[in-house]
PDB file of C-alpha atoms (C1' of nucleotides) in Angstrom:
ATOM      1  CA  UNK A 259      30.347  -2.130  -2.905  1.00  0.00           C
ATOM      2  CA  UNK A 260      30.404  -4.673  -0.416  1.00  0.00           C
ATOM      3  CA  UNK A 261      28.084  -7.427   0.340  1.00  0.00           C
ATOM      4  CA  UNK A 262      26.852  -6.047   3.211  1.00  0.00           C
ATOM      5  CA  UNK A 263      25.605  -2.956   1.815  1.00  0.00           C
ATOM      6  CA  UNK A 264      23.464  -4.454  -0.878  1.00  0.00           C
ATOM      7  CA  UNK A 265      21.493  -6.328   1.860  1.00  0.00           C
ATOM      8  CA  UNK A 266      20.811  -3.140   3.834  1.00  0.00           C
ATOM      9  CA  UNK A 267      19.728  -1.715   0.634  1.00  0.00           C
ATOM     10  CA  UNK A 268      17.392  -4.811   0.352  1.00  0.00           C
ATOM     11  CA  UNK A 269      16.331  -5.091   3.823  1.00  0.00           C
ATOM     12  CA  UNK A 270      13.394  -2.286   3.533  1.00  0.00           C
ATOM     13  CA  UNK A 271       9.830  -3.498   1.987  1.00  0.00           C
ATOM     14  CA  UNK A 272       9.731   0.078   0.333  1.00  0.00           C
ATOM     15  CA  UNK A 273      12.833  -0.062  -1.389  1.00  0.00           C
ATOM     16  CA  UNK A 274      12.726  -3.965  -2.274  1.00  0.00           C
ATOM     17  CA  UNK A 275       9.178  -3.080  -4.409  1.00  0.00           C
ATOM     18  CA  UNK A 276      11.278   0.269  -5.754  1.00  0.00           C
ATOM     19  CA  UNK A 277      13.884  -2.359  -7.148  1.00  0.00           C
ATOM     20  CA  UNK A 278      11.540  -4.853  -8.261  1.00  0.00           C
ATOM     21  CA  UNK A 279       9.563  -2.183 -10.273  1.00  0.00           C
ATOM     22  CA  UNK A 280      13.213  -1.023 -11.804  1.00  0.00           C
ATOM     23  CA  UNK A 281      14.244  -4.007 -12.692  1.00  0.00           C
ATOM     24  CA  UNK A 282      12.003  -3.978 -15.812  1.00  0.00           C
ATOM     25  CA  UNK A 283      13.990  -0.811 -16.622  1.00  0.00           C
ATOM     26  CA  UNK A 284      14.010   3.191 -16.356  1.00  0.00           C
ATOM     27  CA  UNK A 285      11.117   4.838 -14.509  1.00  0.00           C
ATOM     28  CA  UNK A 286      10.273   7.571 -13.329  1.00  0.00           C
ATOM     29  CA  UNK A 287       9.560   8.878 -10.144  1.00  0.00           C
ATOM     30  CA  UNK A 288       5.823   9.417 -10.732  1.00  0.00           C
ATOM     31  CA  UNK A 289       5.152   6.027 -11.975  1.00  0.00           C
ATOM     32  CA  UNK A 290       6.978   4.489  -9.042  1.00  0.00           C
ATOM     33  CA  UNK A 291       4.611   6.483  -6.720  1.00  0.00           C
ATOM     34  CA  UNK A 292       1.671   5.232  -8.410  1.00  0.00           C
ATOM     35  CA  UNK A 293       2.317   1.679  -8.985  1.00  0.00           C
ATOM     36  CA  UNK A 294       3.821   1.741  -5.289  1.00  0.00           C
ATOM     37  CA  UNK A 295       1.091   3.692  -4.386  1.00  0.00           C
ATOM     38  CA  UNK A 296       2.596   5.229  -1.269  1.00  0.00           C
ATOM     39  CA  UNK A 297       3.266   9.013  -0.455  1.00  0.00           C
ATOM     40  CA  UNK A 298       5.809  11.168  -2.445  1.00  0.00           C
ATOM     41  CA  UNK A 299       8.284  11.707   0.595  1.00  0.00           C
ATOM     42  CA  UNK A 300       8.286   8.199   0.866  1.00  0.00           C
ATOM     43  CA  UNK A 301       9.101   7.127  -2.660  1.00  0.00           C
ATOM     44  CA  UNK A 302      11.654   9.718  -2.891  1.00  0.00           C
ATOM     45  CA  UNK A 303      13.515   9.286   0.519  1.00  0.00           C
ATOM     46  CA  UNK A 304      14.006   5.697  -0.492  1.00  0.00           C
ATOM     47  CA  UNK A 305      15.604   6.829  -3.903  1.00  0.00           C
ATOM     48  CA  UNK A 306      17.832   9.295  -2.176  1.00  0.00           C
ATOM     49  CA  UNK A 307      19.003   6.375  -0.256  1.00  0.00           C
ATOM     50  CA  UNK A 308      19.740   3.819  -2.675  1.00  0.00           C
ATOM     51  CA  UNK A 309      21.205   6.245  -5.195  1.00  0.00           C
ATOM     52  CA  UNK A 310      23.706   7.371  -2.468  1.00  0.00           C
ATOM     53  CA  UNK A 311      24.938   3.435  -2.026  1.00  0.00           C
ATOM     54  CA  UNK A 312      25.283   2.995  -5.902  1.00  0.00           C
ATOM     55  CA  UNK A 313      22.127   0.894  -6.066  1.00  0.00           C
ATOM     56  CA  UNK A 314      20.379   3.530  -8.662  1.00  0.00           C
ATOM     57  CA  UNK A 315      21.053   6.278 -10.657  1.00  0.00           C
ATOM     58  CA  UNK A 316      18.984   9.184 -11.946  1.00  0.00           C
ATOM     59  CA  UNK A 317      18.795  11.427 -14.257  1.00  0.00           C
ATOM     60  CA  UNK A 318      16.567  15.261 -15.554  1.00  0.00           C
ATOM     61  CA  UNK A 319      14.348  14.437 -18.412  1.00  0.00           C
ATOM     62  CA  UNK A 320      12.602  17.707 -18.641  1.00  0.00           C
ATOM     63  CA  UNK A 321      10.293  17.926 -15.611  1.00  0.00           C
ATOM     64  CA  UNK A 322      10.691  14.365 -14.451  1.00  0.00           C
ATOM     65  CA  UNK A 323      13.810  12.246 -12.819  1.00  0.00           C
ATOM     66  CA  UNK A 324      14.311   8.940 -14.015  1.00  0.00           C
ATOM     67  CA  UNK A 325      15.385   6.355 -11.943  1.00  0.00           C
ATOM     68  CA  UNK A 326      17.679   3.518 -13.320  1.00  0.00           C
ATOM     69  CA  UNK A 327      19.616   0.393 -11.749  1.00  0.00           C
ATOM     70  CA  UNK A 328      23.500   0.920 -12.877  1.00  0.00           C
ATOM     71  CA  UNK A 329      24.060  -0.262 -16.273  1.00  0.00           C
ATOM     72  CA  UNK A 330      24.425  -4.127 -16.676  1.00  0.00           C
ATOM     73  CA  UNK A 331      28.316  -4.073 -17.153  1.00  0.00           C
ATOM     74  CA  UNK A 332      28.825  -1.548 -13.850  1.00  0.00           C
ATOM     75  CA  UNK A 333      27.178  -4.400 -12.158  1.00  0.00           C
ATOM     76  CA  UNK A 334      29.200  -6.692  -9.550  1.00  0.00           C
ATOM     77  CA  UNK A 335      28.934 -10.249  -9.511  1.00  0.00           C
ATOM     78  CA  UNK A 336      27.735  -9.598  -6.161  1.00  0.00           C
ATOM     79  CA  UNK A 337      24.916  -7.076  -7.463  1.00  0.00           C
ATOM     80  CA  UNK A 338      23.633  -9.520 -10.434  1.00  0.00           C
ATOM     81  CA  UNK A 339      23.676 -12.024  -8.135  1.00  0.00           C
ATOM     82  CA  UNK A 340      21.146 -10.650  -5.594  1.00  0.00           C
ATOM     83  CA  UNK A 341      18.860  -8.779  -8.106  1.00  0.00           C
ATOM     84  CA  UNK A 342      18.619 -11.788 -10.166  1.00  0.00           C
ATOM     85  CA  UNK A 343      17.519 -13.495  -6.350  1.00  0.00           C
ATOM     86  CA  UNK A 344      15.334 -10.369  -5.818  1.00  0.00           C
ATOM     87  CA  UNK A 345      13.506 -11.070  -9.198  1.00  0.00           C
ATOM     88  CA  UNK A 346      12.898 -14.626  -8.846  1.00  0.00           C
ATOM     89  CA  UNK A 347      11.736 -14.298  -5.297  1.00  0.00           C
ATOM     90  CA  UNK A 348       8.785 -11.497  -6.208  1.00  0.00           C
ATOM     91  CA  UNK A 349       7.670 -13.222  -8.859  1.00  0.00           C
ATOM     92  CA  UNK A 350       5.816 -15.130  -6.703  1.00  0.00           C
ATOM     93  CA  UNK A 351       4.642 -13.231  -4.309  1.00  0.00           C
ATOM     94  CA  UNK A 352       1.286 -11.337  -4.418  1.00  0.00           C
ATOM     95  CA  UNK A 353       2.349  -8.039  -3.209  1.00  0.00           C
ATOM     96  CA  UNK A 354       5.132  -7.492  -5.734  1.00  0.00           C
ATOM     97  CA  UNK A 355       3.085  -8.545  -8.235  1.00  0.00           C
ATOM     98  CA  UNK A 356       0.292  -6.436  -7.695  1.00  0.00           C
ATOM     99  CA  UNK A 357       2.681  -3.591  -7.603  1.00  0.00           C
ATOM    100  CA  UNK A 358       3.574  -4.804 -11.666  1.00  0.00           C
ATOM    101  CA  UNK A 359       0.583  -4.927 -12.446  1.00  0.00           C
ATOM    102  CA  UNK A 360      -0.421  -1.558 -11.104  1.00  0.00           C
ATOM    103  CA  UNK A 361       2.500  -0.118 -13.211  1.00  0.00           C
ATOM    104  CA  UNK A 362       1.787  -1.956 -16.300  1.00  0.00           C
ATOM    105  CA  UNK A 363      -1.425  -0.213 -16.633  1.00  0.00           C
ATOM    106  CA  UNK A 364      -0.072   3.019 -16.180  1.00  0.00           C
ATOM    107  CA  UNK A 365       0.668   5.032 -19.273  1.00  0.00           C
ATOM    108  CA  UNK A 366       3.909   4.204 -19.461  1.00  0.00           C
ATOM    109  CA  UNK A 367       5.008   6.997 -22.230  1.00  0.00           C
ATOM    110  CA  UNK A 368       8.049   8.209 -19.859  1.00  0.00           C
ATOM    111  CA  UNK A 369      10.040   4.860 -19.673  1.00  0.00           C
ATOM    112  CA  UNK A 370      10.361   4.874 -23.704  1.00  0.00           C
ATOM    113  CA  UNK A 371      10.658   8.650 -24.180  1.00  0.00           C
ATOM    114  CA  UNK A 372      13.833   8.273 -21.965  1.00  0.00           C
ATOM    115  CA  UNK A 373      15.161   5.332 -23.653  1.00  0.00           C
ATOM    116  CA  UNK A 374      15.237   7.158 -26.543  1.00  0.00           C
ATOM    117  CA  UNK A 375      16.667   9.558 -25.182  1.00  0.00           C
ATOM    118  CA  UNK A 376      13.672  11.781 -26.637  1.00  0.00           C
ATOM    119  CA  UNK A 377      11.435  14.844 -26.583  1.00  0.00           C
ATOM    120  CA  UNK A 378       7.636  14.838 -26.768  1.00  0.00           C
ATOM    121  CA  UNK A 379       5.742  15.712 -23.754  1.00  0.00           C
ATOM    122  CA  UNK A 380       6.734  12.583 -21.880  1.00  0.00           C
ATOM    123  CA  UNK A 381       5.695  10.537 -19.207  1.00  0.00           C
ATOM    124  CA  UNK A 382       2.419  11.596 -17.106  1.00  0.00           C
ATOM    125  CA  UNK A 383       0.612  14.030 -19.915  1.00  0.00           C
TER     126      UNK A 383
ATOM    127  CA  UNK B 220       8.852 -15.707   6.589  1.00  0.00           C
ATOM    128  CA  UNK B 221       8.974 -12.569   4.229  1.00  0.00           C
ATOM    129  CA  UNK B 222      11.229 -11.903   1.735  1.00  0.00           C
ATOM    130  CA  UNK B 223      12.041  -8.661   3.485  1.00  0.00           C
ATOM    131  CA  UNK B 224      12.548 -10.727   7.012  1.00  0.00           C
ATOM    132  CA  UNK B 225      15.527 -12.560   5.590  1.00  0.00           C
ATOM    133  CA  UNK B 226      16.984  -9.552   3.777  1.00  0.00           C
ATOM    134  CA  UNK B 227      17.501  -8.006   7.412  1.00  0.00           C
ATOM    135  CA  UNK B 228      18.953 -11.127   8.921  1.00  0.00           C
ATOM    136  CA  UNK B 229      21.261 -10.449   5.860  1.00  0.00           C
ATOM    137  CA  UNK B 230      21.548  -7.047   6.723  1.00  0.00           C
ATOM    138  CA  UNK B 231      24.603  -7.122   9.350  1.00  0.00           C
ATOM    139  CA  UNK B 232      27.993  -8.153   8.400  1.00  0.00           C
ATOM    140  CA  UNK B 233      28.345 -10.455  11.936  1.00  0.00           C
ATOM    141  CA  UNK B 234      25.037 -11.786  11.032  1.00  0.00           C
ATOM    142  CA  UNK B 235      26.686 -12.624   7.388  1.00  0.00           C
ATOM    143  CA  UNK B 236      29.805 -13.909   8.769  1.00  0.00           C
ATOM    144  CA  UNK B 237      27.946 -16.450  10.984  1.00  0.00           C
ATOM    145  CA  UNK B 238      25.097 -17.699   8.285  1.00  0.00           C
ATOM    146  CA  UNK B 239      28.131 -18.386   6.150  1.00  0.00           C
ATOM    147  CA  UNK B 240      29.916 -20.622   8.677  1.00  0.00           C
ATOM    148  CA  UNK B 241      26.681 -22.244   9.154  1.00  0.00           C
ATOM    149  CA  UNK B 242      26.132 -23.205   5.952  1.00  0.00           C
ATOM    150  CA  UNK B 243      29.164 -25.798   6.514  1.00  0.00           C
ATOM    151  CA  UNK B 244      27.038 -27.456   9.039  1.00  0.00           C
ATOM    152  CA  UNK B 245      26.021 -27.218  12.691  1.00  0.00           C
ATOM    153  CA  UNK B 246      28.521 -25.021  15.032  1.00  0.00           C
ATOM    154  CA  UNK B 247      28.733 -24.754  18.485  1.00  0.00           C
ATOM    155  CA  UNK B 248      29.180 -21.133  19.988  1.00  0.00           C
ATOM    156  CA  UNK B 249      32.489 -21.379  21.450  1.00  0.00           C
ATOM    157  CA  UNK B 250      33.307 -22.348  17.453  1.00  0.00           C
ATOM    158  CA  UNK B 251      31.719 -19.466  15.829  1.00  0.00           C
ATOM    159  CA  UNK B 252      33.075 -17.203  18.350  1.00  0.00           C
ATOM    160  CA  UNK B 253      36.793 -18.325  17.663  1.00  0.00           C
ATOM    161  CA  UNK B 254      36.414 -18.091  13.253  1.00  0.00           C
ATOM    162  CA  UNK B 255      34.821 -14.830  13.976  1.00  0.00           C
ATOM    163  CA  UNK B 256      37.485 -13.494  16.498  1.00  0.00           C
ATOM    164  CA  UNK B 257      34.478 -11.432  18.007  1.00  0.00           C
ATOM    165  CA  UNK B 258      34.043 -11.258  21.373  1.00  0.00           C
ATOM    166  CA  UNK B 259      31.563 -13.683  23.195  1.00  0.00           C
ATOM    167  CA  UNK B 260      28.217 -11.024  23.848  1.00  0.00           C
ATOM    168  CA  UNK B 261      28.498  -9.965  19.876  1.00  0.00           C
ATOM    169  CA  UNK B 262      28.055 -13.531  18.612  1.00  0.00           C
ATOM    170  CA  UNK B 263      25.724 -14.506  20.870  1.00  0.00           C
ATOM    171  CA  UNK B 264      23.276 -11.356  20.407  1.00  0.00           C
ATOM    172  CA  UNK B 265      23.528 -12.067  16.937  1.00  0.00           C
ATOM    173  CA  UNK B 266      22.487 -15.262  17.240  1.00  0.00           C
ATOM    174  CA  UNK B 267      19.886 -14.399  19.288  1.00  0.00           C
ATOM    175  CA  UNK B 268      18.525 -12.374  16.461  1.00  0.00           C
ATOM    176  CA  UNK B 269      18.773 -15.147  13.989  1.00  0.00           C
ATOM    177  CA  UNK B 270      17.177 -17.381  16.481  1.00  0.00           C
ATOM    178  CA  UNK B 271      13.894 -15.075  16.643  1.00  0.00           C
ATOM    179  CA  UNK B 272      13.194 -15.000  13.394  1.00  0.00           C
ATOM    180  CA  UNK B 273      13.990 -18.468  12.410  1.00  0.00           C
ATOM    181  CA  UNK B 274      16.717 -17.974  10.356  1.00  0.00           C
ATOM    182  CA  UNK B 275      18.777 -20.455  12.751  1.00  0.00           C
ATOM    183  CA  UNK B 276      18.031 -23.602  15.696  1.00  0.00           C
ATOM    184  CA  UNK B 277      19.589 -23.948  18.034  1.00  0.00           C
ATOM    185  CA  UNK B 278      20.238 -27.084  20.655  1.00  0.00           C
ATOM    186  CA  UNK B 279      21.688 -27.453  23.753  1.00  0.00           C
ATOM    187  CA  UNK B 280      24.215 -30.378  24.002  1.00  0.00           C
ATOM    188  CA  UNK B 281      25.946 -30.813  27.604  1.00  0.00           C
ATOM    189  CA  UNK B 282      27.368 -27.725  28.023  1.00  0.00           C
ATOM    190  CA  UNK B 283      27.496 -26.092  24.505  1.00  0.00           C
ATOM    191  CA  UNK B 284      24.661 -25.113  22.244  1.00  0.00           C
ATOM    192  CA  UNK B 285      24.816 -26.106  18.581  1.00  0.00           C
ATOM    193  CA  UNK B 286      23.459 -23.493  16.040  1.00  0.00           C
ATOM    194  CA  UNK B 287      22.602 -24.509  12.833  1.00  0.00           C
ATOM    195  CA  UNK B 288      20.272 -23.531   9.942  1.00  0.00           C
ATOM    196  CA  UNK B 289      16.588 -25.115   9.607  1.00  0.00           C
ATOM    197  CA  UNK B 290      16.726 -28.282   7.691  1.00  0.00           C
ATOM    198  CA  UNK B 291      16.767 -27.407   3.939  1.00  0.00           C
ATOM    199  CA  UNK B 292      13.116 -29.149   3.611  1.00  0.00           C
ATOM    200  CA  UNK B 293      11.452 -26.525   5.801  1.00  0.00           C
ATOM    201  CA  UNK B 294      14.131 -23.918   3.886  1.00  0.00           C
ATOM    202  CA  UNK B 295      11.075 -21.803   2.157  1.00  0.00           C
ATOM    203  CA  UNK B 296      11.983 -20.887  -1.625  1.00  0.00           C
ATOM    204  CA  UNK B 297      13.133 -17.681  -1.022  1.00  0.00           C
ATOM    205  CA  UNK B 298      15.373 -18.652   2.063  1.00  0.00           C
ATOM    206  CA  UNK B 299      16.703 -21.363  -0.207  1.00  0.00           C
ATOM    207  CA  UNK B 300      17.542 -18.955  -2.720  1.00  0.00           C
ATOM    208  CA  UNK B 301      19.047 -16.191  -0.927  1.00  0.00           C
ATOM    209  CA  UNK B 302      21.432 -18.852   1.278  1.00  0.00           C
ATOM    210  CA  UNK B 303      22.877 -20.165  -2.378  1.00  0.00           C
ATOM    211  CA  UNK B 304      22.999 -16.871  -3.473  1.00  0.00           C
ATOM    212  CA  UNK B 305      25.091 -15.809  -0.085  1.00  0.00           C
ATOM    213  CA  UNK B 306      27.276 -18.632   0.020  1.00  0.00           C
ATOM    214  CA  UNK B 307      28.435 -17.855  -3.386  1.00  0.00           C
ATOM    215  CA  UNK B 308      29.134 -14.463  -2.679  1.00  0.00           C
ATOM    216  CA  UNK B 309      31.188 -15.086   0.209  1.00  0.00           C
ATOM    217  CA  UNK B 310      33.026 -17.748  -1.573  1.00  0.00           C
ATOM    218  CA  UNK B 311      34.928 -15.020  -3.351  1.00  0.00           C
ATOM    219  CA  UNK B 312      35.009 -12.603  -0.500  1.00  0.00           C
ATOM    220  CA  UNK B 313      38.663 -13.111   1.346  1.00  0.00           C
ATOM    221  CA  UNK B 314      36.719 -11.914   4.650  1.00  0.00           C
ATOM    222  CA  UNK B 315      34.749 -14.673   4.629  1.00  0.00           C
ATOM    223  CA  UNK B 316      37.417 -17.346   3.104  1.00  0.00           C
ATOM    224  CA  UNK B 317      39.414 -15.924   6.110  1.00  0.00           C
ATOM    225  CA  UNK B 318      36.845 -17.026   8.433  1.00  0.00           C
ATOM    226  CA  UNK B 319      36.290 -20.344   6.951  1.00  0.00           C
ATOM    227  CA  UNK B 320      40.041 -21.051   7.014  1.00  0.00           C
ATOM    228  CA  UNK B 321      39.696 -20.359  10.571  1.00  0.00           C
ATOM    229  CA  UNK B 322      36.854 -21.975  11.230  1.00  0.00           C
ATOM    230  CA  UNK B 323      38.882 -25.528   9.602  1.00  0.00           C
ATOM    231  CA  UNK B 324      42.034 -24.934  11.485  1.00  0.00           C
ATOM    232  CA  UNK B 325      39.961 -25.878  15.209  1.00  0.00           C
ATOM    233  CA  UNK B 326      39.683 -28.732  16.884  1.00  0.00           C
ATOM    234  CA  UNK B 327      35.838 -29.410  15.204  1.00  0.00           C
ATOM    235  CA  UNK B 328      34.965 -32.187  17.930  1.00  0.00           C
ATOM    236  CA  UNK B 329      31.575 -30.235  18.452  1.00  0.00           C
ATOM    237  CA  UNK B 330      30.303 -30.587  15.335  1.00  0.00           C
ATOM    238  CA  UNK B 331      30.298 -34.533  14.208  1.00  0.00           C
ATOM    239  CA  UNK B 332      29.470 -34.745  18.341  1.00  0.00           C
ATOM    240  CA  UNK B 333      26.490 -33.208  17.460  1.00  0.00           C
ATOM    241  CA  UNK B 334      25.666 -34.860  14.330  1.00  0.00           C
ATOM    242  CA  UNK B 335      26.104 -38.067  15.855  1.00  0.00           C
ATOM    243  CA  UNK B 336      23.308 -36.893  18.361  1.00  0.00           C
ATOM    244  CA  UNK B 337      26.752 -37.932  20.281  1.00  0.00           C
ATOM    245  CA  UNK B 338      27.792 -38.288  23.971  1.00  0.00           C
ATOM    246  CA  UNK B 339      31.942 -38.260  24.335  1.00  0.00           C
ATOM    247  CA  UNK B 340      33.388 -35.005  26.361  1.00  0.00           C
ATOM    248  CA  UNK B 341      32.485 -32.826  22.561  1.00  0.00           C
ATOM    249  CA  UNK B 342      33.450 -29.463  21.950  1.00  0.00           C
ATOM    250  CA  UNK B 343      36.244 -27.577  22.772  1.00  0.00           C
ATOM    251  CA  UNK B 344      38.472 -30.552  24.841  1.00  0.00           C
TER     252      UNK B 344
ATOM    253  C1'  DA C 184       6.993  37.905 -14.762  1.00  0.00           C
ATOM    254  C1'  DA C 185       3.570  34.375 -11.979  1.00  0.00           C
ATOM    255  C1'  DA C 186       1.775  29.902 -11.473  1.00  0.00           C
ATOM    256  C1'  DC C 187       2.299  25.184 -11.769  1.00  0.00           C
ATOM    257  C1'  DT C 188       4.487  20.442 -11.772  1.00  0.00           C
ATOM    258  C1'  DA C 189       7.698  16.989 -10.225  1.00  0.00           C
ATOM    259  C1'  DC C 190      10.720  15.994  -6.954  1.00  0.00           C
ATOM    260  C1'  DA C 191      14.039  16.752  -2.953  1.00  0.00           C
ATOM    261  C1'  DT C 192      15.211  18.262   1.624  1.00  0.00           C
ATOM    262  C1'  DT C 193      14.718  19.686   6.321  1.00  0.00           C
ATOM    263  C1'  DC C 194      12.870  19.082  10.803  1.00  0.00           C
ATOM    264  C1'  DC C 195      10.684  16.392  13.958  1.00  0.00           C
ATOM    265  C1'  DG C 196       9.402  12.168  16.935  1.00  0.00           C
ATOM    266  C1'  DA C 197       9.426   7.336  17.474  1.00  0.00           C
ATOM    267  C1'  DT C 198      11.624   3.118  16.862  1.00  0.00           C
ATOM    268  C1'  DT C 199      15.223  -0.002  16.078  1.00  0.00           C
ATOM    269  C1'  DC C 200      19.617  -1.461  16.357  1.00  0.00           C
ATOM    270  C1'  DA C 201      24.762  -2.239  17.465  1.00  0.00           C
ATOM    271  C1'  DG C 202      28.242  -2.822  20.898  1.00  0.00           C
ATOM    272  C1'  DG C 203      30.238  -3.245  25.479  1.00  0.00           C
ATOM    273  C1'  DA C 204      30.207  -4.073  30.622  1.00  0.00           C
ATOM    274  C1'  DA C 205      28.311  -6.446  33.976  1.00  0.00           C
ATOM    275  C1'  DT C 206      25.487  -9.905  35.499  1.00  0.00           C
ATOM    276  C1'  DA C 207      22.648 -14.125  35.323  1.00  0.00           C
ATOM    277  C1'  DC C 208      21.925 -18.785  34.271  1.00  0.00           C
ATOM    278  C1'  DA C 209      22.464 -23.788  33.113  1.00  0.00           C
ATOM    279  C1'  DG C 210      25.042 -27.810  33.204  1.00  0.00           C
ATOM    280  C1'  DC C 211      29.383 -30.192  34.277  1.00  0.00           C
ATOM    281  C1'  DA C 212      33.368 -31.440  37.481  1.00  0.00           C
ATOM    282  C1'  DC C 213      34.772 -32.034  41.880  1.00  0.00           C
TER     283       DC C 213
ATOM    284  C1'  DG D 276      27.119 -28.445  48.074  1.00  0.00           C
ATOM    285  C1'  DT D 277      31.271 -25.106  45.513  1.00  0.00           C
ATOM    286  C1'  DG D 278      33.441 -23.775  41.606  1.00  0.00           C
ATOM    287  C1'  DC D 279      34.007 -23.680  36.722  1.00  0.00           C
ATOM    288  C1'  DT D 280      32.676 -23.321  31.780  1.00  0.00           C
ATOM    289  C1'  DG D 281      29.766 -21.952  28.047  1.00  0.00           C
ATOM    290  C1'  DT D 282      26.205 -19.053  26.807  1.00  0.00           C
ATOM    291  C1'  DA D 283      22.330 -15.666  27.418  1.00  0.00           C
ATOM    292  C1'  DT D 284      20.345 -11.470  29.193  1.00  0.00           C
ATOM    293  C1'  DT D 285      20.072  -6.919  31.165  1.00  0.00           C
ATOM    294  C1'  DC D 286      21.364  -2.185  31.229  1.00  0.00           C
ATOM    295  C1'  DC D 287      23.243   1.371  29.033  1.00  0.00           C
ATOM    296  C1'  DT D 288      24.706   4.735  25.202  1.00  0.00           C
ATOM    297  C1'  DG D 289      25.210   6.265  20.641  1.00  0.00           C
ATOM    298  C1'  DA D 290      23.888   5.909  16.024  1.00  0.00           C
ATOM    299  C1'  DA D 291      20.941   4.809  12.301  1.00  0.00           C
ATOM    300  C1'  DT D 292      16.717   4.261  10.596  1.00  0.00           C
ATOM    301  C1'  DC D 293      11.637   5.289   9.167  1.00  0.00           C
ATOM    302  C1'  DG D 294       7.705   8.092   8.491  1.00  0.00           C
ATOM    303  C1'  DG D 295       5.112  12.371   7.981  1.00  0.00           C
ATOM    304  C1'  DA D 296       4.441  17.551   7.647  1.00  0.00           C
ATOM    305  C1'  DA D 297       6.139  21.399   5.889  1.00  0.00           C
ATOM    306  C1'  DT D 298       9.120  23.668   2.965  1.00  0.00           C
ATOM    307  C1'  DG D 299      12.482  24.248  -0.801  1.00  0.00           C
ATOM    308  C1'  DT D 300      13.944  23.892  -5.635  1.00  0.00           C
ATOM    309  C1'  DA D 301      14.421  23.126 -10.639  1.00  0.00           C
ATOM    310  C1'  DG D 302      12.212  23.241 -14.742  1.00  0.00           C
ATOM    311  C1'  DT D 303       7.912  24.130 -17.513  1.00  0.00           C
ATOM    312  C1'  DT D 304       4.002  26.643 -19.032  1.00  0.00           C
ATOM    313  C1'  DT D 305       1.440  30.707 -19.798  1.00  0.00           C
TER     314       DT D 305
END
DNA sequence: AAACTACATTCCGATTCAGGAATACAGCAC
DNA sequence: GTGCTGTATTCCTGAATCGGAATGTAGTTT
């Protein structure tokens, strides 16, 4: 992936909270929409178009996707570089952190549930 | 500026190109356009572009202009962080080594001209 | 089976943007 | 003044967004 294509995924407000909301791992698309809070279409266009560039992958858990940034390792220098840059830079800004916040006080059941790989009702019940 | 703002400066890949020369220092255009090996309306649109949003100054001097980035104390965080960030990226890239090469290889009059705040005949004599 | 939930896609209009050709402009040389 | 050089702007076209409304789809529940 070259450099250039990580800043156009970056270079959208929607999809720079999306990242900073992954970046504390898996979620799914319901949570992002509610910690984002912004309109389905929205959430999910912005998905589509950072999963097609690499930037996130997805995956069925029962009636939810889960949204994921690649895997540590399957990260470029490039990549680490610039989410590490991402991180640091929203940490201190109101907006993102509102949007933490918001998501922190959601119930939060699907992010484990799919790190374990699990059953159970999952996420929004 | 917001974090988003700089992340579509970063956006283009002749935008990229010609923060990353910058980061050496001050430029005129007639330098930037000869690393680059883009024709004249491309770098200067660019430019222009950068210019708007702050990203870059820009000075004339006789019959050049000198482009350079904001002094690093008015550099906010963020700007600070993502130029660091960029420069090492592009440090590895050989685009961007190929354009630095380039960029040492020409007559570089303009550039301790304009440092010097400097009279002389500068530039590209 | 039908109904429901979570999400994706298609279709649309509006906006932005990239690149090139031609032209305009500002300052220097003469 | 004229002409030249370095740079910016205007005009155009094509392409890439972005956002919302409506619709489609996969999986679950009953």
């Amino acid at each position: 992936m070259k450099l250039v294509q990580i800043y156009q995924c970056l270079c959208d407000e929607t999809r720079l909270r999306l990242l900073n909301l992954l970046l504390e791992g898996p979620l799914c698309v319901c949570h992002l929409q509610a910690a984002l809070v912004e309109p389905q279409v929205k959430i999910s266009k912005h998905l589509g178009y950072l999963k097609t560039r690499g930037l996130v992958r997805s995956r069925r858990q029962g009636n939810w996707i889960i949204y994921a940034l690649p895997p540590e390792r399957e990260r470029s220098a490039e990549l680490k570089a610039n989410l590490a840059c991402l991180q640091d830079c929203a940490a201190e800004q109101t907006g993102f952190k509102r949007d933490l916040a918001r998501l922190r006080k959601l119930d939060l059941a699907c992010a484990p549930v799919a790190a374990a790989g699990g059953k159970g009702k999952a996420c929004c019940d």
